[in-house]
XYZ file of C-alpha atoms in Angstrom:
726
model
C -55.140 16.915 142.871
C -54.477 20.461 141.797
C -56.352 23.419 140.494
C -55.012 25.344 137.525
C -53.044 27.876 139.543
C -49.289 28.215 139.687
C -48.467 28.288 143.393
C -44.699 28.248 143.041
C -43.320 31.651 142.050
C -39.737 31.983 143.187
C -37.514 35.030 143.269
C -34.511 35.054 141.020
C -31.890 35.303 143.710
C -29.834 32.908 145.762
C -28.112 32.701 149.137
C -24.709 31.353 150.132
C -23.981 30.270 153.673
C -22.149 27.942 155.979
C -18.901 26.083 155.604
C -19.891 24.954 152.116
C -22.178 26.248 149.444
C -25.815 26.615 150.411
C -28.153 27.860 147.726
C -31.795 28.800 148.114
C -34.348 31.190 146.741
C -37.519 32.291 148.386
C -40.898 33.566 147.383
C -40.196 37.006 148.807
C -36.645 36.679 150.042
C -33.690 39.009 149.722
C -30.498 38.042 148.004
C -27.438 37.998 150.140
C -24.555 36.051 151.579
C -24.039 34.741 155.077
C -20.991 33.288 156.697
C -20.909 29.968 158.492
C -23.324 29.989 161.378
C -25.080 33.070 160.018
C -28.567 33.817 158.845
C -28.384 31.446 155.894
C -29.002 28.498 158.201
C -32.514 29.799 158.802
C -33.340 29.656 155.099
C -34.504 26.312 153.737
C -31.866 25.736 151.100
C -32.089 23.603 148.002
C -28.394 22.857 147.616
C -25.501 22.228 150.013
C -22.027 21.406 148.782
C -19.804 20.017 151.512
C -16.005 20.249 151.564
C -15.822 16.518 150.782
C -17.725 17.162 147.521
C -20.901 15.498 148.744
C -23.927 17.396 147.429
C -27.181 17.495 149.365
C -30.287 18.584 147.462
C -33.560 19.286 149.208
C -36.814 18.029 147.692
C -39.456 20.667 148.332
C -42.647 18.690 147.698
C -44.224 15.801 149.641
C -43.284 12.268 148.600
C -46.229 9.857 148.435
C -44.720 7.262 146.116
C -44.717 9.342 142.932
C -40.915 9.682 142.994
C -40.774 13.435 143.486
C -38.003 13.167 146.074
C -35.881 11.788 143.253
C -37.153 13.726 140.242
C -36.960 17.300 141.528
C -33.366 16.933 142.779
C -32.468 15.452 139.377
C -33.336 18.787 137.766
C -31.012 20.673 140.089
C -28.209 18.107 139.900
C -28.216 18.149 136.105
C -27.564 21.867 135.856
C -25.224 21.857 138.833
C -23.193 19.386 136.762
C -22.488 16.771 139.401
C -22.575 13.001 139.257
C -25.818 11.561 140.588
C -23.803 9.144 142.754
C -22.468 12.110 144.717
C -25.954 13.470 145.465
C -27.930 12.916 148.639
C -31.500 14.138 149.012
C -33.422 15.523 151.969
C -37.119 16.131 152.439
C -37.884 19.785 153.101
C -39.904 21.015 156.030
C -43.125 22.739 155.138
C -42.070 26.384 154.864
C -44.150 28.532 152.511
C -41.996 31.604 153.116
C -39.102 29.802 151.423
C -40.678 27.325 149.032
C -44.082 28.720 148.207
C -46.848 26.163 148.154
C -45.628 22.612 148.660
C -48.047 19.970 147.522
C -48.358 16.661 145.706
C -51.273 16.714 143.314
C -52.470 17.439 139.829
C -49.304 16.079 138.187
C -47.993 19.635 138.497
C -44.482 19.082 139.859
C -42.831 18.907 136.441
C -44.566 21.856 134.736
C -44.154 24.088 137.798
C -40.502 23.287 138.446
C -38.927 22.360 135.117
C -37.413 25.793 134.546
C -37.097 27.088 138.106
C -35.182 24.205 139.651
C -32.856 23.778 136.685
C -31.968 27.449 137.150
C -31.225 26.831 140.830
C -28.632 24.238 139.846
C -27.256 26.451 137.088
C -26.879 29.375 139.505
C -24.824 27.254 141.877
C -22.613 26.148 138.993
C -22.087 29.790 137.933
C -21.021 30.717 141.481
C -18.555 27.859 141.702
C -17.040 28.746 138.330
C -16.740 32.381 139.397
C -14.959 31.371 142.608
C -12.465 29.240 140.696
C -11.882 31.896 138.039
C -11.194 34.569 140.659
C -8.725 32.347 142.450
C -6.881 31.480 139.267
C -7.040 34.995 137.791
C -8.694 33.793 134.580
C -11.959 34.729 132.848
C -14.931 32.679 134.022
C -15.837 32.169 130.368
C -12.730 29.999 129.967
C -13.786 27.600 132.717
C -15.923 24.512 132.340
C -17.430 21.980 134.720
C -17.841 18.233 134.784
C -18.731 15.782 137.554
C -18.461 18.319 140.356
C -15.129 19.759 139.217
C -14.272 23.149 137.656
C -11.637 22.981 134.903
C -9.484 25.608 133.184
C -8.106 24.000 130.033
C -5.521 26.711 129.296
C -3.647 26.297 132.578
C -4.729 22.680 133.140
C -5.962 23.602 136.591
C -8.983 22.080 138.260
C -10.748 22.265 141.599
C -13.548 20.276 143.155
C -16.779 21.935 144.123
C -16.066 21.006 147.706
C -12.770 22.870 147.655
C -14.413 25.921 146.098
C -17.539 26.023 148.233
C -16.143 28.327 150.904
C -14.869 30.852 148.357
C -18.132 30.720 146.467
C -19.846 32.239 149.496
C -18.369 35.617 148.555
C -19.438 35.545 144.929
C -22.339 37.818 143.894
C -25.511 35.840 143.473
C -26.573 35.573 139.814
C -30.014 36.418 138.572
C -31.724 33.092 138.006
C -33.382 34.518 134.924
C -30.054 34.963 133.134
C -28.014 31.905 134.125
C -27.056 29.712 131.154
C -28.692 26.286 130.948
C -27.310 23.135 129.386
C -28.008 22.022 125.853
C -30.273 18.977 126.267
C -27.836 16.886 124.215
C -25.420 17.195 127.121
C -27.827 15.857 129.752
C -26.323 13.129 131.914
C -29.069 12.885 134.540
C -32.280 14.149 132.952
C -33.632 11.444 130.696
C -31.571 8.724 132.360
C -33.263 6.113 134.530
C -32.710 6.564 138.277
C -34.078 4.435 141.073
C -36.063 6.233 143.731
C -33.691 7.430 146.407
C -35.701 5.654 149.126
C -35.949 2.291 147.359
C -33.210 0.555 149.324
C -34.680 1.708 152.625
C -38.177 0.624 151.594
C -37.232 -2.889 150.517
C -35.174 -3.427 153.672
C -38.000 -2.268 155.921
C -36.420 0.872 157.330
C -38.819 3.310 159.025
C -39.724 5.991 156.494
C -43.479 6.403 156.553
C -45.849 8.327 158.758
C -46.911 5.085 160.386
C -43.262 4.545 161.451
C -42.773 7.853 163.291
C -41.821 7.723 166.967
C -40.917 10.611 169.267
C -39.913 10.576 172.932
C -42.795 10.213 175.370
C -45.248 9.421 172.599
C -48.678 7.956 173.314
C -50.978 6.228 170.830
C -54.532 7.174 169.887
C -57.557 6.007 167.982
C -60.454 8.240 167.026
C -63.944 6.864 166.465
C -66.323 8.886 164.316
C -69.940 8.285 163.418
C -70.737 5.994 160.493
C -73.001 8.807 159.267
C -70.681 11.659 158.387
C -70.576 14.504 160.952
C -73.154 12.969 163.320
C -72.564 14.011 166.932
C -71.784 11.770 169.888
C -74.914 10.959 171.888
C -73.063 8.896 174.484
C -70.107 6.577 175.091
C -68.906 4.250 177.877
C -65.746 6.184 178.634
C -65.200 4.439 181.957
C -65.200 1.031 180.274
C -62.591 2.200 177.814
C -60.405 3.683 180.567
C -60.555 0.387 182.461
C -58.625 -1.384 179.708
C -55.003 -1.991 180.686
C -52.694 0.597 179.115
C -55.404 3.148 178.342
C -54.490 6.613 179.638
C -57.618 8.550 178.711
C -60.838 8.489 176.724
C -62.908 11.556 175.947
C -65.541 12.983 173.635
C -64.597 15.632 171.076
C -67.469 17.953 170.216
C -66.150 18.694 166.730
C -67.926 20.590 163.991
C -69.818 20.051 160.754
C -67.180 20.788 158.103
C -66.436 17.407 156.548
C -62.728 18.028 156.000
C -62.211 19.522 159.471
C -62.440 18.230 163.034
C -65.613 16.141 163.174
C -67.283 14.840 166.352
C -65.854 11.659 167.805
C -64.400 9.793 170.735
C -60.650 9.585 171.325
C -58.901 6.803 173.219
C -55.262 7.337 174.206
C -52.981 4.581 175.491
C -49.445 3.348 175.949
C -49.727 1.269 172.792
C -51.936 1.386 169.738
C -53.324 -2.064 170.519
C -54.384 -0.943 173.991
C -56.049 2.111 172.449
C -57.820 -0.124 169.947
C -59.046 -2.485 172.693
C -60.249 0.475 174.729
C -62.174 1.742 171.721
C -63.924 -1.626 171.476
C -65.448 -0.963 174.906
C -66.884 2.458 174.063
C -70.286 1.331 172.814
C -70.656 4.785 171.282
C -74.141 6.056 170.522
C -74.643 8.579 167.773
C -77.170 11.368 167.376
C -79.579 11.410 164.461
C -78.330 13.143 161.334
C -80.113 14.140 158.085
C -77.562 12.306 155.913
C -78.818 9.000 157.360
C -81.668 9.196 154.848
C -79.279 9.093 151.878
C -78.158 6.025 149.935
C -76.550 5.004 146.655
C -79.830 3.486 145.510
C -81.735 6.674 146.287
C -79.186 8.822 144.447
C -79.473 6.577 141.376
C -83.274 6.716 141.415
C -83.258 10.479 141.844
C -80.784 10.827 138.959
C -83.151 8.977 136.640
C -86.014 11.260 137.639
C -83.901 14.368 137.120
C -82.841 13.133 133.691
C -86.484 13.115 132.602
C -87.071 16.695 133.706
C -85.742 19.964 132.354
C -82.103 20.436 133.354
C -81.246 22.817 136.144
C -78.514 24.421 134.023
C -77.251 24.315 130.449
C -73.463 24.525 130.537
C -72.916 24.522 126.759
C -75.230 24.630 123.765
C -73.585 24.749 120.339
C -75.696 24.562 117.201
C -79.080 22.838 117.214
C -78.711 19.395 118.770
C -82.404 18.516 118.647
C -82.632 19.199 114.902
C -79.358 17.372 114.244
C -80.513 14.254 116.090
C -83.858 14.357 114.302
C -82.066 14.320 110.957
C -79.436 11.724 111.868
C -79.196 8.437 109.962
C -78.803 6.569 113.231
C -79.181 7.625 116.834
C -77.987 6.070 120.071
C -79.301 6.666 123.589
C -77.410 5.413 126.623
C -77.320 5.947 130.366
C -73.909 5.645 132.043
C -73.182 5.532 135.775
C -70.185 5.201 138.041
C -70.107 4.718 141.824
C -68.376 6.294 144.771
C -64.925 4.757 145.183
C -62.303 4.972 147.916
C -58.648 5.913 147.608
C -57.703 2.780 149.582
C -54.196 3.990 150.443
C -52.051 1.068 151.551
C -50.997 3.144 154.565
C -54.087 4.280 156.513
C -54.293 7.918 157.572
C -52.059 8.783 160.499
C -50.334 11.725 162.144
C -47.997 12.295 165.070
C -48.425 15.618 166.854
C -47.125 17.427 169.917
C -48.876 20.462 171.371
C -46.683 22.116 173.996
C -46.494 25.647 175.392
C -48.655 27.062 172.616
C -46.496 25.555 169.868
C -47.269 22.552 167.699
C -44.974 20.089 165.981
C -46.489 17.718 163.435
C -45.157 14.684 161.572
C -47.615 13.817 158.810
C -47.773 11.989 155.471
C -49.698 14.835 153.873
C -49.986 15.836 150.236
C -50.941 19.383 151.135
C -49.207 20.551 154.304
C -49.889 24.279 154.268
C -53.692 23.963 154.269
C -53.160 21.505 157.116
C -51.238 24.160 159.015
C -54.020 26.672 158.456
C -56.702 24.167 159.488
C -54.875 23.356 162.720
C -54.217 27.029 163.439
C -57.860 27.990 162.950
C -59.289 25.039 164.849
C -56.992 25.346 167.865
C -56.645 29.117 167.882
C -52.874 29.305 167.430
C -50.751 31.341 165.059
C -49.700 29.463 161.908
C -46.104 30.492 162.643
C -46.226 28.424 165.846
C -46.723 25.215 163.847
C -43.885 23.120 162.413
C -44.797 20.416 159.902
C -42.443 17.577 158.991
C -43.508 16.135 155.645
C -43.163 12.381 156.099
C -43.239 9.945 153.202
C -46.764 8.685 152.593
C -47.733 5.148 151.679
C -49.915 6.291 148.811
C -51.910 9.460 148.390
C -53.932 9.515 145.159
C -55.628 12.698 146.361
C -56.820 11.482 149.769
C -54.010 13.207 151.628
C -54.849 16.568 150.112
C -57.289 16.776 153.017
C -55.843 17.019 156.527
C -58.655 15.894 158.818
C -56.404 13.308 160.465
C -53.845 16.036 161.176
C -56.198 18.266 163.141
C -57.530 15.236 165.037
C -54.030 14.290 166.205
C -53.220 17.831 167.341
C -56.507 18.165 169.229
C -55.873 14.896 171.060
C -52.286 15.881 171.893
C -53.445 19.145 173.406
C -56.060 17.332 175.459
C -53.621 14.802 176.981
C -50.576 17.082 177.198
C -48.216 14.693 175.436
C -47.053 13.803 171.932
C -49.566 11.478 170.309
C -49.535 9.213 167.280
C -53.026 8.898 165.835
C -53.469 5.855 163.593
C -56.697 5.093 161.785
C -57.882 1.523 161.291
C -58.468 0.271 157.764
C -62.202 0.587 158.391
C -61.747 4.177 159.575
C -59.812 4.903 156.407
C -62.320 3.403 154.009
C -65.491 4.580 155.749
C -64.266 8.135 156.323
C -62.735 8.804 152.937
C -63.363 11.691 150.563
C -64.756 9.492 147.846
C -64.541 9.831 144.097
C -68.098 11.086 143.593
C -70.709 8.978 141.885
C -72.221 10.354 138.681
C -74.871 9.695 136.044
C -74.814 10.666 132.360
C -77.827 10.417 130.071
C -76.640 10.630 126.483
C -78.103 10.944 123.017
C -75.978 10.958 119.902
C -76.457 10.710 116.167
C -74.382 9.908 113.093
C -75.050 10.626 109.428
C -74.650 8.386 106.399
C -71.020 9.498 106.013
C -70.192 8.250 109.490
C -69.877 11.676 111.142
C -71.236 12.577 114.565
C -73.917 15.145 113.841
C -75.242 15.688 117.361
C -74.308 15.003 120.981
C -76.408 15.652 124.088
C -75.280 14.833 127.624
C -77.564 15.464 130.596
C -75.130 15.017 133.472
C -76.610 14.446 136.911
C -74.133 14.903 139.728
C -73.858 15.827 143.383
C -74.005 19.455 144.464
C -76.110 22.286 145.811
C -77.062 25.807 144.816
C -75.534 25.442 141.388
C -72.128 24.371 142.734
C -70.928 20.819 142.172
C -69.562 18.854 145.103
C -65.791 18.558 145.301
C -64.490 16.760 142.167
C -68.047 16.066 140.973
C -68.228 18.554 138.103
C -67.428 18.500 134.395
C -66.044 21.406 132.406
C -67.879 22.982 129.492
C -64.920 22.336 127.165
C -64.668 18.616 127.938
C -64.103 16.598 124.759
C -65.900 16.329 122.339
C -67.073 19.909 122.952
C -65.561 22.245 120.322
C -65.129 19.298 117.936
C -68.819 19.062 117.055
C -71.095 21.635 115.445
C -74.066 20.439 117.495
C -73.150 19.770 121.119
C -75.226 20.296 124.254
C -74.253 19.715 127.875
C -76.991 20.005 130.485
C -76.418 19.722 134.208
C -78.596 18.822 137.183
C -77.500 18.381 140.789
C -78.746 16.704 143.940
C -77.672 17.494 147.468
C -75.597 14.938 149.371
C -73.930 14.752 152.761
C -71.283 12.333 151.530
C -67.686 13.617 151.592
C -66.140 13.668 148.130
C -62.764 14.728 146.844
C -60.120 14.338 144.181
C -59.002 10.840 143.329
C -56.167 10.220 140.870
C -57.087 12.143 137.698
C -60.106 13.721 139.385
C -63.131 14.127 137.172
C -61.295 12.607 134.229
C -61.205 9.141 135.824
C -64.991 8.954 135.363
C -65.672 11.322 132.466
C -63.296 9.467 130.138
C -65.230 6.237 130.783
C -68.464 7.879 129.681
C -67.199 9.920 126.734
C -64.906 7.347 125.172
C -67.409 4.524 125.651
C -70.171 6.542 123.981
C -67.851 7.490 121.117
C -67.307 3.760 120.670
C -71.072 3.214 120.588
C -71.431 5.841 117.875
C -68.556 4.331 115.892
C -70.299 0.960 115.844
C -73.616 2.602 114.978
C -71.853 4.201 112.009
C -70.293 0.880 111.001
C -66.859 2.487 111.347
C -63.574 1.223 112.714
C -63.192 2.692 116.233
C -59.677 4.002 115.544
C -60.542 5.564 112.199
C -63.722 7.027 113.699
C -61.734 8.730 116.471
C -59.125 10.099 114.088
C -61.879 11.511 111.892
C -63.457 13.150 114.940
C -60.143 14.715 115.951
C -59.832 16.128 112.456
C -56.900 17.784 110.741
C -56.589 20.903 112.903
C -53.472 20.696 115.100
C -55.151 22.804 117.820
C -58.812 23.318 118.668
C -59.529 26.305 120.887
C -57.151 28.921 122.181
C -54.393 28.570 124.807
C -54.324 27.877 127.653
C -57.495 25.797 127.279
C -56.806 24.686 123.722
C -56.910 21.005 122.815
C -53.913 19.803 120.789
C -55.792 17.535 118.402
C -52.643 16.766 116.450
C -50.842 15.494 119.528
C -53.815 13.316 120.425
C -54.096 11.912 116.907
C -50.421 10.973 117.037
C -50.787 8.938 120.227
C -53.947 7.262 118.895
C -52.064 6.161 115.782
C -49.096 4.954 117.820
C -51.218 2.950 120.272
C -53.093 1.333 117.389
C -49.865 0.508 115.572
C -48.127 -1.013 118.587
C -51.157 -3.134 119.502
C -51.530 -4.515 115.983
C -54.990 -3.007 115.712
C -57.168 -4.882 113.214
C -55.472 -8.248 113.609
C -57.605 -11.371 113.850
C -58.276 -12.509 117.415
C -59.618 -15.747 118.874
C -63.319 -16.045 119.640
C -64.167 -14.328 122.923
C -61.249 -11.889 122.599
C -61.307 -8.233 121.701
C -59.311 -5.018 121.427
C -60.603 -1.703 122.741
C -59.139 1.765 122.358
C -59.688 5.070 124.140
C -57.910 8.394 124.524
C -58.068 11.281 126.953
C -56.351 14.573 127.683
C -55.858 15.505 131.313
C -53.195 17.114 133.504
C -51.464 18.396 130.350
C -50.823 14.849 129.077
C -52.134 13.256 125.855
C -52.717 9.511 126.217
C -54.190 6.753 124.071
C -54.457 3.191 125.286
C -55.439 -0.188 123.856
C -56.566 -3.150 125.948
C -56.782 -6.750 124.802
C -59.147 -8.988 126.755
C -60.343 -12.559 126.610
C -63.803 -13.169 128.086
C -64.580 -16.713 129.200
C -68.050 -18.271 128.785
C -68.679 -17.735 132.502
C -68.042 -14.007 132.072
C -64.578 -13.929 133.646
C -62.430 -11.204 132.091
C -58.756 -11.928 131.458
C -56.553 -8.919 130.767
C -54.194 -10.095 128.040
C -52.124 -6.941 127.434
C -52.212 -3.138 127.514
C -50.489 -0.719 125.135
C -49.966 2.902 126.147
C -48.940 5.784 123.897
C -48.187 9.093 125.584
C -47.118 12.617 124.784
C -45.915 14.525 127.839
C -43.512 16.814 126.018
C -39.930 16.810 124.893
C -38.345 15.267 127.996
C -39.120 12.335 130.259
C -37.034 13.318 133.264
C -36.721 9.930 134.949
C -37.683 7.010 132.688
C -37.882 4.607 135.648
C -40.255 6.922 137.455
C -42.239 7.559 134.280
C -42.865 3.861 133.687
C -43.787 3.395 137.341
C -46.367 6.158 137.094
C -47.864 4.976 133.808
C -48.053 1.333 134.827
C -49.365 2.211 138.280
C -52.062 4.419 136.760
C -53.131 1.698 134.344
C -53.381 -0.927 137.083
C -55.139 1.532 139.369
C -57.749 2.277 136.709
C -58.262 -1.383 135.817
C -58.614 -2.272 139.490
C -61.312 0.330 139.969
C -63.150 -0.600 136.789
C -63.261 -4.300 137.576
C -63.800 -4.333 141.321
C -64.313 -1.142 143.272
C -67.469 0.410 144.636
C -68.430 2.189 147.840
C -72.088 1.664 148.621
C -73.891 4.232 150.761
C -76.721 2.862 152.904
C -78.486 4.842 155.615
C -75.959 7.637 155.084
C -72.886 5.471 155.772
C -70.323 3.544 153.718
C -70.956 -0.202 153.701
C -67.563 -1.451 152.515
C -64.794 -1.208 155.079
C -61.845 -3.451 154.235
C -60.188 -5.308 151.394
C -62.489 -8.275 151.909
C -65.453 -6.346 150.511
C -63.542 -3.658 148.609
C -61.270 -5.671 146.382
C -58.081 -4.404 144.800
C -56.528 -6.015 141.752
C -54.407 -9.053 142.593
C -51.034 -9.629 140.998
C -52.303 -12.618 139.008
C -54.840 -10.315 137.308
C -52.319 -7.690 136.241
C -51.554 -7.656 132.506
C -48.247 -6.837 130.830
C -48.086 -3.150 129.907
C -46.120 -1.781 126.961
C -45.497 1.971 127.094
C -44.324 4.278 124.325
C -43.547 7.993 124.603
C -43.715 10.486 121.752
C -41.130 13.227 122.267
C -42.973 16.294 120.988
C -41.691 19.845 120.914
C -43.563 20.895 124.053
C -42.574 21.627 127.631
C -42.454 18.483 129.788
C -45.482 17.729 131.916
C -46.440 15.389 134.750
C -47.206 11.690 134.779
C -48.919 10.828 138.055
C -52.447 10.950 136.636
C -53.048 11.304 132.875
C -52.426 7.618 132.080
C -55.387 6.503 134.208
C -58.542 7.876 132.496
C -58.264 6.144 129.071
C -57.699 2.666 130.478
C -61.238 2.317 131.836
C -63.104 2.930 128.561
C -60.445 1.019 126.623
C -61.209 -1.998 128.843
C -64.971 -1.606 128.429
C -64.669 -1.163 124.673
C -62.510 -4.300 124.491
C -65.174 -6.236 126.409
C -67.751 -5.075 123.865
C -65.494 -6.154 120.998
C -65.153 -9.584 122.618
C -68.770 -10.130 123.645
C -71.039 -7.609 121.926
C -72.190 -6.507 125.386
C -71.779 -2.858 126.344
C -70.559 -1.851 129.812
C -72.413 1.270 130.892
C -72.081 0.980 134.646
C -69.033 0.464 136.840
C -67.650 -1.713 138.234
C -67.917 -4.325 135.481
C -70.554 -6.925 136.319
C -69.111 -10.120 134.870
C -72.417 -11.938 135.414
C -73.796 -9.921 132.503
C -71.037 -11.240 130.236
C -71.911 -14.919 130.557
C -72.492 -16.696 127.262
C -73.659 -20.021 128.747
């Protein structure tokens, strides 16, 4: 997932080259034109128009199932003014000198590229019009385009883009800042549902994913690491592994201590992956002692309780006088909330194919963040970054796990050792027990309401993982997290405890846990006040359209609108059967405003049936690909429900206990509820959809369970045994 930076800053110039039109712009490139076979072929172009009118558009960012290989080219194709049926897409190589930072994370693809890539398409259209106008001796202003054809109404002449592409190479490149863009009412691609460009290949089983890569002379590898993270190899039966038929080599890798780098382990390389796996079974690896072996989930939880009773290590925010407000409240509520480590559980385990030869490295990897992978490999192996080529291969799920590139550096190290191209493939157990987990966390809350039903005080003592005042990766919470700034008396204290457990961003990092706590506790306060949960939330949001200043302002009006819409569509307030309930929650993350309602039916034995989910969203004035948007919203909802109901990684003796889908359950299809999604088209720039639909679903579920049973869920995953009524 992404930080708040804007890594993609393109120049405003383009390049023409080749036998057709080839348009690109670079971070620090120079504008110019190149003839066929010239320098333009070395620039990673966005657009190629062939003489037969076929348009190829390059997708710059990694594709991990979020549909970016379809959505980004749609932006270019719209302004280029071609029919989508005539467009083919290609995945770009990782090339930061041309594309800037290429990554999949943080739902940032839309906000970072909405303007820039539309202007790329518009620039190409301007060049093609100019070429036609010059040839016909007419003003360019009299020419129009449609479906890949330039028209001049006065002379009734027309020419296809393919026919004009060669001439367009001599046209001065327009400044991207000044090219005219379409009126949205004329959009024929943006806002129209398009299937993912790889769908046909996926459903027919064509090789697309990292796990499918093959290169000539390739060997297969496994890499065994210690159950306790970063523990060194104390010994291994390498000879026994080498004796297995098909095994070419087995060796110890010293590795280091950085959890997202090359860790110690034992590699087995063979003619087939199965032979490598069988060789690994013979290793009988012994591991050195490591301090993390003393850590466990139970110990973290016990330590969190002790820390909550002591003075906080830091106070992150302290508005008003919370202690006095709580003392004067009509009713107060105290609650302790907790959530566990969870795994990304990508359907495709981590893998990478690499070839180290003559000081140069070629990599084929399903990575979300290729450039940091390049730098990691370069630093670890002592090669220049320019000597590394990275092919961004489609990933079978990412969700933040593939922002780290530990598997990439492992594959390269093994390839260098054996002197051949190597495909490294992790087992499912490797993947789950060597993840960068969503960090566990503990919140100790006190809140109060007055006789009018207003929240008069809120105190959260958050205990998380971290050291020296710095939270572990994805383990923190910002000082402006809702309901900060909405309450006169608000205090957020923070305490940390050291951990040797690798953590990292998981879909909607931070928010996927914080929303559960905040929106559940708001629900508790609503019930303490005797207020309707929807009305209570709208009152809390207030009548100010914006709270705080940009860019960190909170658009309260936008949030109130989605809360009202979700309540309306779900029939909030209707009578439900005994054992059924509706729950609502909202959350702002990744620039998206979402409110969601869940209906559940809880059986006497505690079993939870998900009846239906309603989603209301505001992600700006345009939904670029409605098919992709629904996929992302529905996938996020199911992902969040799956985690809330089933998922937990337990740390014992410094290692992850769960290792496969038998003990780390994912939601089954018979559990999945129908999902009804509604978008509000607000007058705001469009934003991303990969993550913001996930956070509200977890508290909405838990609040619905409370409405159905009167039993409050304060710890995840949901323990259905506590919901039994018989």
